[in-house]
mmCIF file of C-alpha atoms and ligand atoms in Angstrom:
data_model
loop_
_atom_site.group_PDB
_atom_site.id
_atom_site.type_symbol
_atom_site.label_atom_id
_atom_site.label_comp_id
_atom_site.label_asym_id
_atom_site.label_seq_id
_atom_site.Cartn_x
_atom_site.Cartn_y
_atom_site.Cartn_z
ATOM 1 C CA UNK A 3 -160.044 143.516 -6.908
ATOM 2 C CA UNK A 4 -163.299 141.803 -5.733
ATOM 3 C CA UNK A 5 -164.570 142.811 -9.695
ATOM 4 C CA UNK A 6 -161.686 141.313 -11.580
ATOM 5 C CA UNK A 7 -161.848 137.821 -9.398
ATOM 6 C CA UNK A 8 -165.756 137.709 -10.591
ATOM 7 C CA UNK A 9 -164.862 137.952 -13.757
ATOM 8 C CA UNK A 10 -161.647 135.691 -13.638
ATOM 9 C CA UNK A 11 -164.303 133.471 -11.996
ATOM 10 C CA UNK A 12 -166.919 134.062 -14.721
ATOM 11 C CA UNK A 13 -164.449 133.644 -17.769
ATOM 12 C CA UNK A 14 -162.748 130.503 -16.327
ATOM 13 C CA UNK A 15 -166.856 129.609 -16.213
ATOM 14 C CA UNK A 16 -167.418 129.644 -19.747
ATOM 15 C CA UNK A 17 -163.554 128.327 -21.117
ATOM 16 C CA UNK A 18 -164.886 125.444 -19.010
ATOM 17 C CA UNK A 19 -168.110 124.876 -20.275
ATOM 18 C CA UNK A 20 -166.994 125.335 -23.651
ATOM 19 C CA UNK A 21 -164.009 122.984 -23.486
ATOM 20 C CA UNK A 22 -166.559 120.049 -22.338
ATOM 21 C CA UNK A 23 -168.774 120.537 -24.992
ATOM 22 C CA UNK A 24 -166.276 120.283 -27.281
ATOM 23 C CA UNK A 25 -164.647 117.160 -25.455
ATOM 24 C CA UNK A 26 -168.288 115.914 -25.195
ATOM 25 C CA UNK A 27 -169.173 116.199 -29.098
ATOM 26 C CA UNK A 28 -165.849 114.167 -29.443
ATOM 27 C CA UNK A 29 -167.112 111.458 -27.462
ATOM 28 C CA UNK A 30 -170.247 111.166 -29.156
ATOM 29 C CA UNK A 31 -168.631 110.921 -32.873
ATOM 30 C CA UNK A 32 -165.896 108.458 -31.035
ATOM 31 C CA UNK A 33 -168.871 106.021 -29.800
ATOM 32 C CA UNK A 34 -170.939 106.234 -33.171
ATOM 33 C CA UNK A 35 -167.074 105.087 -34.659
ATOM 34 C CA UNK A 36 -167.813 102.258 -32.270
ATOM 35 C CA UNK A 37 -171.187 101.246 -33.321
ATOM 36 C CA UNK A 38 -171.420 97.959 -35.700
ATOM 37 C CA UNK A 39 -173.916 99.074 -38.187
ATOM 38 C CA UNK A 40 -177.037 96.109 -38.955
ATOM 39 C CA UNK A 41 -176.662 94.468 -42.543
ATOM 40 C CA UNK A 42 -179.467 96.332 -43.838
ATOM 41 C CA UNK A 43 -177.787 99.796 -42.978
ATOM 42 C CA UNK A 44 -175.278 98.566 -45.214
ATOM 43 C CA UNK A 45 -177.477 97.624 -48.104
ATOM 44 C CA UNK A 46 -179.007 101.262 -47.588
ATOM 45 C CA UNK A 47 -175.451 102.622 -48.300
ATOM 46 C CA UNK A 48 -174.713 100.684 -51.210
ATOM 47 C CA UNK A 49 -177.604 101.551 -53.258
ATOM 48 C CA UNK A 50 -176.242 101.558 -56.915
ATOM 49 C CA UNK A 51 -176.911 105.060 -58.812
ATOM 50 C CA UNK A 52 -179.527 103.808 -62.139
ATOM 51 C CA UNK A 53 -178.172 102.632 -65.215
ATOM 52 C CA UNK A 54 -174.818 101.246 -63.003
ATOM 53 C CA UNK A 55 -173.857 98.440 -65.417
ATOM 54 C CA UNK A 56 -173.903 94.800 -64.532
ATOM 55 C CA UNK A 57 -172.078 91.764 -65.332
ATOM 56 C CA UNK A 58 -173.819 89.205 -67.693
ATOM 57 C CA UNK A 59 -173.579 85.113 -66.944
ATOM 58 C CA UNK A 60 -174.181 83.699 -70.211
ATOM 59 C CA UNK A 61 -175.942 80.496 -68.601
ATOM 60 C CA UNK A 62 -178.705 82.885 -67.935
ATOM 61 C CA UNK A 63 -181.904 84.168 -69.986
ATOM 62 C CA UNK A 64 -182.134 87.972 -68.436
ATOM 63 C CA UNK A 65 -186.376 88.801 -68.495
ATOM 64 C CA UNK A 66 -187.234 92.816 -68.918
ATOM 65 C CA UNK A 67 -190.659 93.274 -68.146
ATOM 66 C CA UNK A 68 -191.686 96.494 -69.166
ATOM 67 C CA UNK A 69 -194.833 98.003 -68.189
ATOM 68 C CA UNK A 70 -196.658 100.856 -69.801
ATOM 69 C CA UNK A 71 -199.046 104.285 -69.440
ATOM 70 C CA UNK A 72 -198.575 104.235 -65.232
ATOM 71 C CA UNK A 73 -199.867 106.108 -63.153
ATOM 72 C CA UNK A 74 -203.126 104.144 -63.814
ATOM 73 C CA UNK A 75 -204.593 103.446 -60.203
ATOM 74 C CA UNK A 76 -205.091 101.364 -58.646
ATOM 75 C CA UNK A 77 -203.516 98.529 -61.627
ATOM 76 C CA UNK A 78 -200.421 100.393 -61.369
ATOM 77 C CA UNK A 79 -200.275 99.566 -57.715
ATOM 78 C CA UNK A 80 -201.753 96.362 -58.013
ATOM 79 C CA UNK A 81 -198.897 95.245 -60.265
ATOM 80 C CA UNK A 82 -196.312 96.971 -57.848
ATOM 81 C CA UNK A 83 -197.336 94.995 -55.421
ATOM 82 C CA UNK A 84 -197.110 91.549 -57.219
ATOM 83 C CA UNK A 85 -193.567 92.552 -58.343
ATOM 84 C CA UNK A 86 -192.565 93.149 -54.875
ATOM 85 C CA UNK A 87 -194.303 90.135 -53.636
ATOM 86 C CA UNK A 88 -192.663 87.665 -56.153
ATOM 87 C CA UNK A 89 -189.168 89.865 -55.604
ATOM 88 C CA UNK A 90 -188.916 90.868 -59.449
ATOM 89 C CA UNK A 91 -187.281 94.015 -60.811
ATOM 90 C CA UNK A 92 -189.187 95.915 -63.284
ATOM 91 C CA UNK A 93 -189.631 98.969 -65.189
ATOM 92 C CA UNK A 94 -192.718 101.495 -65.512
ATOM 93 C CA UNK A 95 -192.651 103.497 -68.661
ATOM 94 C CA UNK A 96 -195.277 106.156 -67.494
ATOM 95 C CA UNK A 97 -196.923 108.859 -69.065
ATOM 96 C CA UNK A 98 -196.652 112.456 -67.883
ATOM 97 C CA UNK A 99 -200.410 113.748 -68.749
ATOM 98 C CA UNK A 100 -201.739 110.326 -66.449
ATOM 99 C CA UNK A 101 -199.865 112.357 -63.450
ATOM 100 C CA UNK A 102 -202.989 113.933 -62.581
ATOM 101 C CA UNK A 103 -203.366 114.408 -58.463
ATOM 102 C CA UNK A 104 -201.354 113.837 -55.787
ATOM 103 C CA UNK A 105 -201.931 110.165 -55.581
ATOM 104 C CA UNK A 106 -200.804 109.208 -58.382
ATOM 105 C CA UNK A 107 -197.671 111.694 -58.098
ATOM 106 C CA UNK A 108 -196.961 109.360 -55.158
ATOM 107 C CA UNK A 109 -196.966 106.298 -57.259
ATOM 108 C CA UNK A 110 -194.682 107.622 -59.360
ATOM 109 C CA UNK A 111 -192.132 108.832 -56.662
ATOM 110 C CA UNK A 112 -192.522 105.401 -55.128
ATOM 111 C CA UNK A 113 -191.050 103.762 -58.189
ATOM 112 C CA UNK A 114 -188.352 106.847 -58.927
ATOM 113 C CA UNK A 115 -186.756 106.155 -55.425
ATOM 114 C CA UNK A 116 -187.397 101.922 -55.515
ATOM 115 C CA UNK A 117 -184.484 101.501 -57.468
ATOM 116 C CA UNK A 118 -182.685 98.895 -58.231
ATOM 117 C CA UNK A 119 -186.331 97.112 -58.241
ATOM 118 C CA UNK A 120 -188.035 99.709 -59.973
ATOM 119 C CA UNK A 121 -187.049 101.515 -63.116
ATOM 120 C CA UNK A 122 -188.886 105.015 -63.934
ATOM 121 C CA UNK A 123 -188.847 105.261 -67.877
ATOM 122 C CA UNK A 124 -189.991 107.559 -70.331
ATOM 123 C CA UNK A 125 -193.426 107.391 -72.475
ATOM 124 C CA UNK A 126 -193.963 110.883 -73.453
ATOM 125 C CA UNK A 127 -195.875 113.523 -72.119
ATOM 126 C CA UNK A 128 -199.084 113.067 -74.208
ATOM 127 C CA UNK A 129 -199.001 109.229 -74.754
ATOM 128 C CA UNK A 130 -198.226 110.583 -78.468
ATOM 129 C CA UNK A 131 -200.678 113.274 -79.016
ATOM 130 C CA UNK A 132 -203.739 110.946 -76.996
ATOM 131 C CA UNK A 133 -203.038 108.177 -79.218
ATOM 132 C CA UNK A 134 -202.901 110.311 -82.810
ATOM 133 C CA UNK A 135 -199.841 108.313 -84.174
ATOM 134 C CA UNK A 136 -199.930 109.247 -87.151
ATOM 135 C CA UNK A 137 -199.749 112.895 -86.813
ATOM 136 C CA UNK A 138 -196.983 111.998 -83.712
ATOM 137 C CA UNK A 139 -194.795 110.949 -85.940
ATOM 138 C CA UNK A 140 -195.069 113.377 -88.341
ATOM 139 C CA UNK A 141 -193.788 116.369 -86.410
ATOM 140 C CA UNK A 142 -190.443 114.584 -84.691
ATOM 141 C CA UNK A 143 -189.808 118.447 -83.500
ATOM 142 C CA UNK A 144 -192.585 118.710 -80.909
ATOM 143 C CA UNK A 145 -192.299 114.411 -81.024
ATOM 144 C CA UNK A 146 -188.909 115.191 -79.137
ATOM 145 C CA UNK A 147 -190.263 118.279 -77.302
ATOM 146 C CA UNK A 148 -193.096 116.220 -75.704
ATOM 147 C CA UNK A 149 -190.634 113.411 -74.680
ATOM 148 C CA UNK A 150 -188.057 116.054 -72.766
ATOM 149 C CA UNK A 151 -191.536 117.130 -71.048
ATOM 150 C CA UNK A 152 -191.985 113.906 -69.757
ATOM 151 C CA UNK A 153 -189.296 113.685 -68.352
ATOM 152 C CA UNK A 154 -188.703 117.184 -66.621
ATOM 153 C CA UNK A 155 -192.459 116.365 -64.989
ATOM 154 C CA UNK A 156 -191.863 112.936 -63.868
ATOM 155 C CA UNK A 157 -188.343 113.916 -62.928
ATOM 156 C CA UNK A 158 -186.802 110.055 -65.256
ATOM 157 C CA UNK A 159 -183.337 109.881 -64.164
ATOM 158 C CA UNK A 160 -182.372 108.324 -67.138
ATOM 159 C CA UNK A 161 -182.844 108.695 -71.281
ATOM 160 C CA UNK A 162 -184.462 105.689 -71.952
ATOM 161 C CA UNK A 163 -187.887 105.884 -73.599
ATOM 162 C CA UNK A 164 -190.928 104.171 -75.174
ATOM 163 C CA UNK A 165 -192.210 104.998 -78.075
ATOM 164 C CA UNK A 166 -195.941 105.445 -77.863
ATOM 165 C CA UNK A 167 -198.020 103.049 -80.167
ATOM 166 C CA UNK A 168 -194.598 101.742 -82.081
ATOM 167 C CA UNK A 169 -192.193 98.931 -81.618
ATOM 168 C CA UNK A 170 -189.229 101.409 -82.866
ATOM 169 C CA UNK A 171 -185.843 100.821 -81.349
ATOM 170 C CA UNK A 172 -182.843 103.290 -81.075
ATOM 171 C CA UNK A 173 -179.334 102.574 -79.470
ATOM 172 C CA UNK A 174 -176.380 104.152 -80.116
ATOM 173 C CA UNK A 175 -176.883 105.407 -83.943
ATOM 174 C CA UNK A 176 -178.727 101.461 -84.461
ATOM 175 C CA UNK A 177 -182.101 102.394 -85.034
ATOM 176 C CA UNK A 178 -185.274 100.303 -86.588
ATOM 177 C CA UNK A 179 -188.699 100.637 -86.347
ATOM 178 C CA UNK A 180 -191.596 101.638 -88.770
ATOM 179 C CA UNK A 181 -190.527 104.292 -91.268
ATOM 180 C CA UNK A 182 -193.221 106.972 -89.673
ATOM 181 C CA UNK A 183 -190.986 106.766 -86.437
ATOM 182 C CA UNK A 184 -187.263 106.878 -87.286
ATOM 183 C CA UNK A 185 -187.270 110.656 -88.021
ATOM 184 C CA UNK A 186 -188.377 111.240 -84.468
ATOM 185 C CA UNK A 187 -185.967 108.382 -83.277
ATOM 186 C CA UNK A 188 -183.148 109.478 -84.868
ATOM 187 C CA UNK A 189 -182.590 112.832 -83.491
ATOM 188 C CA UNK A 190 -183.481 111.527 -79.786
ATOM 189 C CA UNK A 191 -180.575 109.005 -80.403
ATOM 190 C CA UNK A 192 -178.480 112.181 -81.861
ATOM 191 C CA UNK A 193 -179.247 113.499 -77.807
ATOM 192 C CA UNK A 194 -178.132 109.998 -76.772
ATOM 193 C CA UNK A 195 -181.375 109.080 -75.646
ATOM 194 C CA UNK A 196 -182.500 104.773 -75.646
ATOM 195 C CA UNK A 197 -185.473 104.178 -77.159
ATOM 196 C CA UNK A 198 -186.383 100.214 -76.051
ATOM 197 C CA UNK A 199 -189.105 98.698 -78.359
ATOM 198 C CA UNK A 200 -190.209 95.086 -76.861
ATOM 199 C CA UNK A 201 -189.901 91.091 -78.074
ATOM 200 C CA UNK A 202 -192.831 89.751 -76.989
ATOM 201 C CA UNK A 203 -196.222 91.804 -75.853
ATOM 202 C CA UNK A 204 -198.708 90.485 -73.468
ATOM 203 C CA UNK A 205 -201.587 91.819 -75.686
ATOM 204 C CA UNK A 206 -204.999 93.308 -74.395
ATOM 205 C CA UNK A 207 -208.762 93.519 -75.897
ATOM 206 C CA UNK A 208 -211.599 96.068 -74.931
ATOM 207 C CA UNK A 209 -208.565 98.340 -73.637
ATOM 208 C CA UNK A 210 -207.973 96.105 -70.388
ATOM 209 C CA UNK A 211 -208.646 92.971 -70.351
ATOM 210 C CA UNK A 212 -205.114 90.494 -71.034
ATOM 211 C CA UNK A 213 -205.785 89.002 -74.412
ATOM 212 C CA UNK A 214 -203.363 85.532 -73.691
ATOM 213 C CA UNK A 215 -203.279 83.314 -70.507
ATOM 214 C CA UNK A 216 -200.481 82.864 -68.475
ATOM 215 C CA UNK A 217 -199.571 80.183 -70.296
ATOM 216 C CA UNK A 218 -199.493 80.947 -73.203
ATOM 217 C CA UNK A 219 -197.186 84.347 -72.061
ATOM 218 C CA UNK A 220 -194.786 81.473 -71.062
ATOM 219 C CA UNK A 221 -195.307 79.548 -73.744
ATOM 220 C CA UNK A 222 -194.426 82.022 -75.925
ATOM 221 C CA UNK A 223 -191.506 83.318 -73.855
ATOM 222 C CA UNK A 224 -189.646 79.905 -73.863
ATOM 223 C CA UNK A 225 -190.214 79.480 -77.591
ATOM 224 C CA UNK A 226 -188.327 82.930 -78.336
ATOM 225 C CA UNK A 227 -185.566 82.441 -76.046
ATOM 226 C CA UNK A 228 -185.423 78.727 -77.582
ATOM 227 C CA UNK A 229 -185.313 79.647 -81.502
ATOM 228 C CA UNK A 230 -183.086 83.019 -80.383
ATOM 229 C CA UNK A 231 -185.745 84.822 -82.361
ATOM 230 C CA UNK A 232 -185.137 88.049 -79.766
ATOM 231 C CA UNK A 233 -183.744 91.186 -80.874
ATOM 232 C CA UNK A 234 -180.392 90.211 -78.082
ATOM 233 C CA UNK A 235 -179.748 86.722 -77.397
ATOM 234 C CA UNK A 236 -180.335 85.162 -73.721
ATOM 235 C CA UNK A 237 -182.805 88.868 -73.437
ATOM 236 C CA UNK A 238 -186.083 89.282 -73.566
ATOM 237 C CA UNK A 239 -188.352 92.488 -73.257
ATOM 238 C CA UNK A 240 -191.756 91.698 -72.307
ATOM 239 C CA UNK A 241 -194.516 94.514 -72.809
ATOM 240 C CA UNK A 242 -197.522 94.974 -71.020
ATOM 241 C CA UNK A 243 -199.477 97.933 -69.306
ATOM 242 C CA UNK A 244 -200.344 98.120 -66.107
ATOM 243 C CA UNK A 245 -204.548 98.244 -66.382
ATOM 244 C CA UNK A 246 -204.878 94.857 -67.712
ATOM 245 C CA UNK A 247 -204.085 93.639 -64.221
ATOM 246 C CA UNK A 248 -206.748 95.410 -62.400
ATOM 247 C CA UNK A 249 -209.066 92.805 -61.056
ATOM 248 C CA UNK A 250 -208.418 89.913 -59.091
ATOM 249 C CA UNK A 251 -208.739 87.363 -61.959
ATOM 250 C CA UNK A 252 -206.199 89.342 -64.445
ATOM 251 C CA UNK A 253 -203.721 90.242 -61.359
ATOM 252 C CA UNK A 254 -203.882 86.316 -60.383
ATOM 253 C CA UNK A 255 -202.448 85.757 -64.202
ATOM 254 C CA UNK A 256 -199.455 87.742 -63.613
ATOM 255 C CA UNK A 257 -198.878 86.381 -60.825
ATOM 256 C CA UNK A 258 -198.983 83.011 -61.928
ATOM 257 C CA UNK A 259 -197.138 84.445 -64.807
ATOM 258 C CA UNK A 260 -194.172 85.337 -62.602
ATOM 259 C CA UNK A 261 -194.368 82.773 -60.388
ATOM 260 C CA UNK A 262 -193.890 80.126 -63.063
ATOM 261 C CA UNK A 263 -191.247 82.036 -64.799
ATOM 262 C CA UNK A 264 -189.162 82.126 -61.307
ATOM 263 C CA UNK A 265 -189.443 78.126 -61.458
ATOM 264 C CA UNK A 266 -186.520 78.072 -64.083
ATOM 265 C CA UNK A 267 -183.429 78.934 -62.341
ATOM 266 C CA UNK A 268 -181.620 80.603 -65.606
ATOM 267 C CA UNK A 269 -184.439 83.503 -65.373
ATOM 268 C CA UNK A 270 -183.142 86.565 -64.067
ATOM 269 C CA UNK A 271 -185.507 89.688 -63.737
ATOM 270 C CA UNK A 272 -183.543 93.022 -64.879
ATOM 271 C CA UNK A 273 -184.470 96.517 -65.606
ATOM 272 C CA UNK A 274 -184.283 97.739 -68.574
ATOM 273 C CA UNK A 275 -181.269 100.226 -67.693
ATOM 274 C CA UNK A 276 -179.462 96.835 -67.575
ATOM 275 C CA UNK A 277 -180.106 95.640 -71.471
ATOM 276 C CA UNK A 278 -177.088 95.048 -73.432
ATOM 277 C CA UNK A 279 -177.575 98.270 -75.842
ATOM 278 C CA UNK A 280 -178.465 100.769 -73.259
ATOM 279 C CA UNK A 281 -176.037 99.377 -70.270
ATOM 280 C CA UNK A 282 -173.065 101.331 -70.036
ATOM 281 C CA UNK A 283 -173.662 104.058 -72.116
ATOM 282 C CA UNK A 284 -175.713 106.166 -70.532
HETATM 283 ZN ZN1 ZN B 323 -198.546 103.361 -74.183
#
């Protein structure tokens, strides 16, 4: 008897213990029910996927500035920083072979997971053979092979790309370009890739150093989107790469650049996920 009322005892112990920490899980996931969740919790939630379309205002001129051959430390970061300074999206098209050591490998996850700021973009593996064009072109086989490498090493979430050395443009079976690229361009289209060629190009000399002022970047920008001379109306991609901004002179232009653009309220800063030709079909 004295044996069977321990264990009663010990039994009626642990249905007891169990019961409350069931009941006591309960009350936890009732008070987190409870619990008003701060604005920016929210934003964290709603964090569109890449390439989510967007809806166009047609009093607005949308800007794409599109940066190239990242990881390049420390311009890459220097220009991050300006972009998230003046509060401007933008995308890096970056090159797989400049992924060289962890640091940089950090850069480039720190633009992969700033989206909707920051689009990660394609710009081959081999920035087209180390800069052999030419012979690039010629083999659109391991053209397209070194692209899908990029990609798989930089982990791009999405096919948009940048053809090294070559304003070529391919959306949706519209291609054009210079007659070396298309082969190459038309079977990455045929995989229903973007390839996003640029409007305007803030130009360099002696590899780094910004070739036009500030000014006349602006300059230049109004006149296109005045005369509609860009390849979509109310867009325009701007090219530049990421080293000319190095020192504190050259970053200062950008900034200026930016900050002067931001002055017109119909200027909208997009990524490039958003143009018209790629948006939507993905
Ligand atoms: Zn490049």
């Amino acid at each position: 008897m004295k044996k069977n009322s321990t264990f009663t005892l010990l039994f009626s112990f642990l249905v007891f213990t169990f019961l409350s920490s069931c009941n006591n899980e309960n009350n936890i996931i009732s008070k987190a029910d409870n619990v008003k969740l701060p604005d920016s919790a929210k934003e964290v939630v709603t964090i569109p996927t890449p390439g989510t379309p967007i809806k166009y205002d047609s009093s607005k001129r949308y800007i794409f500035l599109t940066w190239d051959d990242a990881p390049q430390p420390p311009a890459s970061n220097i220009c991050k920083r300006i972009f998230e300074q003046q509060g401007v999206k933008a995308t890096f098209f970056m090159v797989g072979m400049h992924q060289t050591d962890n640091r940089r490998k950090n850069f480039v996850d720190s633009i992969r997971n700033a989206y909707p700021q920051f689009l990660l973009a394609n710009h081959s593996h081999s920035h087209g053979f180390r800069n052999k064009y030419k012979l690039f072109y010629s083999k659109p086989d391991s053209a397209v092979k070194d692209f899908l490498y990029a990609e798989k090493e930089l982990n791009i979430p999405l096919k948009i790309i940048r053809f090294p050395g070559s304003n070529t443009w391919a959306n949706n079976g519209k291609i054009k370009g210079p007659k070396s690229t298309l082969r190459t361009a038309k079977i990455l289209d045929s995989l229903g890739y973007h390839v996003i060629g640029w409007d305007a190009e803030w130009e360099f000399i002696n590899n780094d150093i910004p070739k036009q002022t500030a000014e006349q970047m602006i300059a230049n920008v109004n006149g296109l989107f005045n005369s509609k001379r860009t390849n979509n109306p109310n867009c325009i991609v701007i090219l530049a790469h990421d080293r000319m901004f190095g020192t504190p002179a050259h970053a200062a232009e950008l900034e200026k650049f930016i900050i002067e653009l931001k002055k017109d309220s119909r200027n909208v800063f997009e990524t490039i996920d958003h143009y018209p030709a790629v948006q939507g079909k993905q």
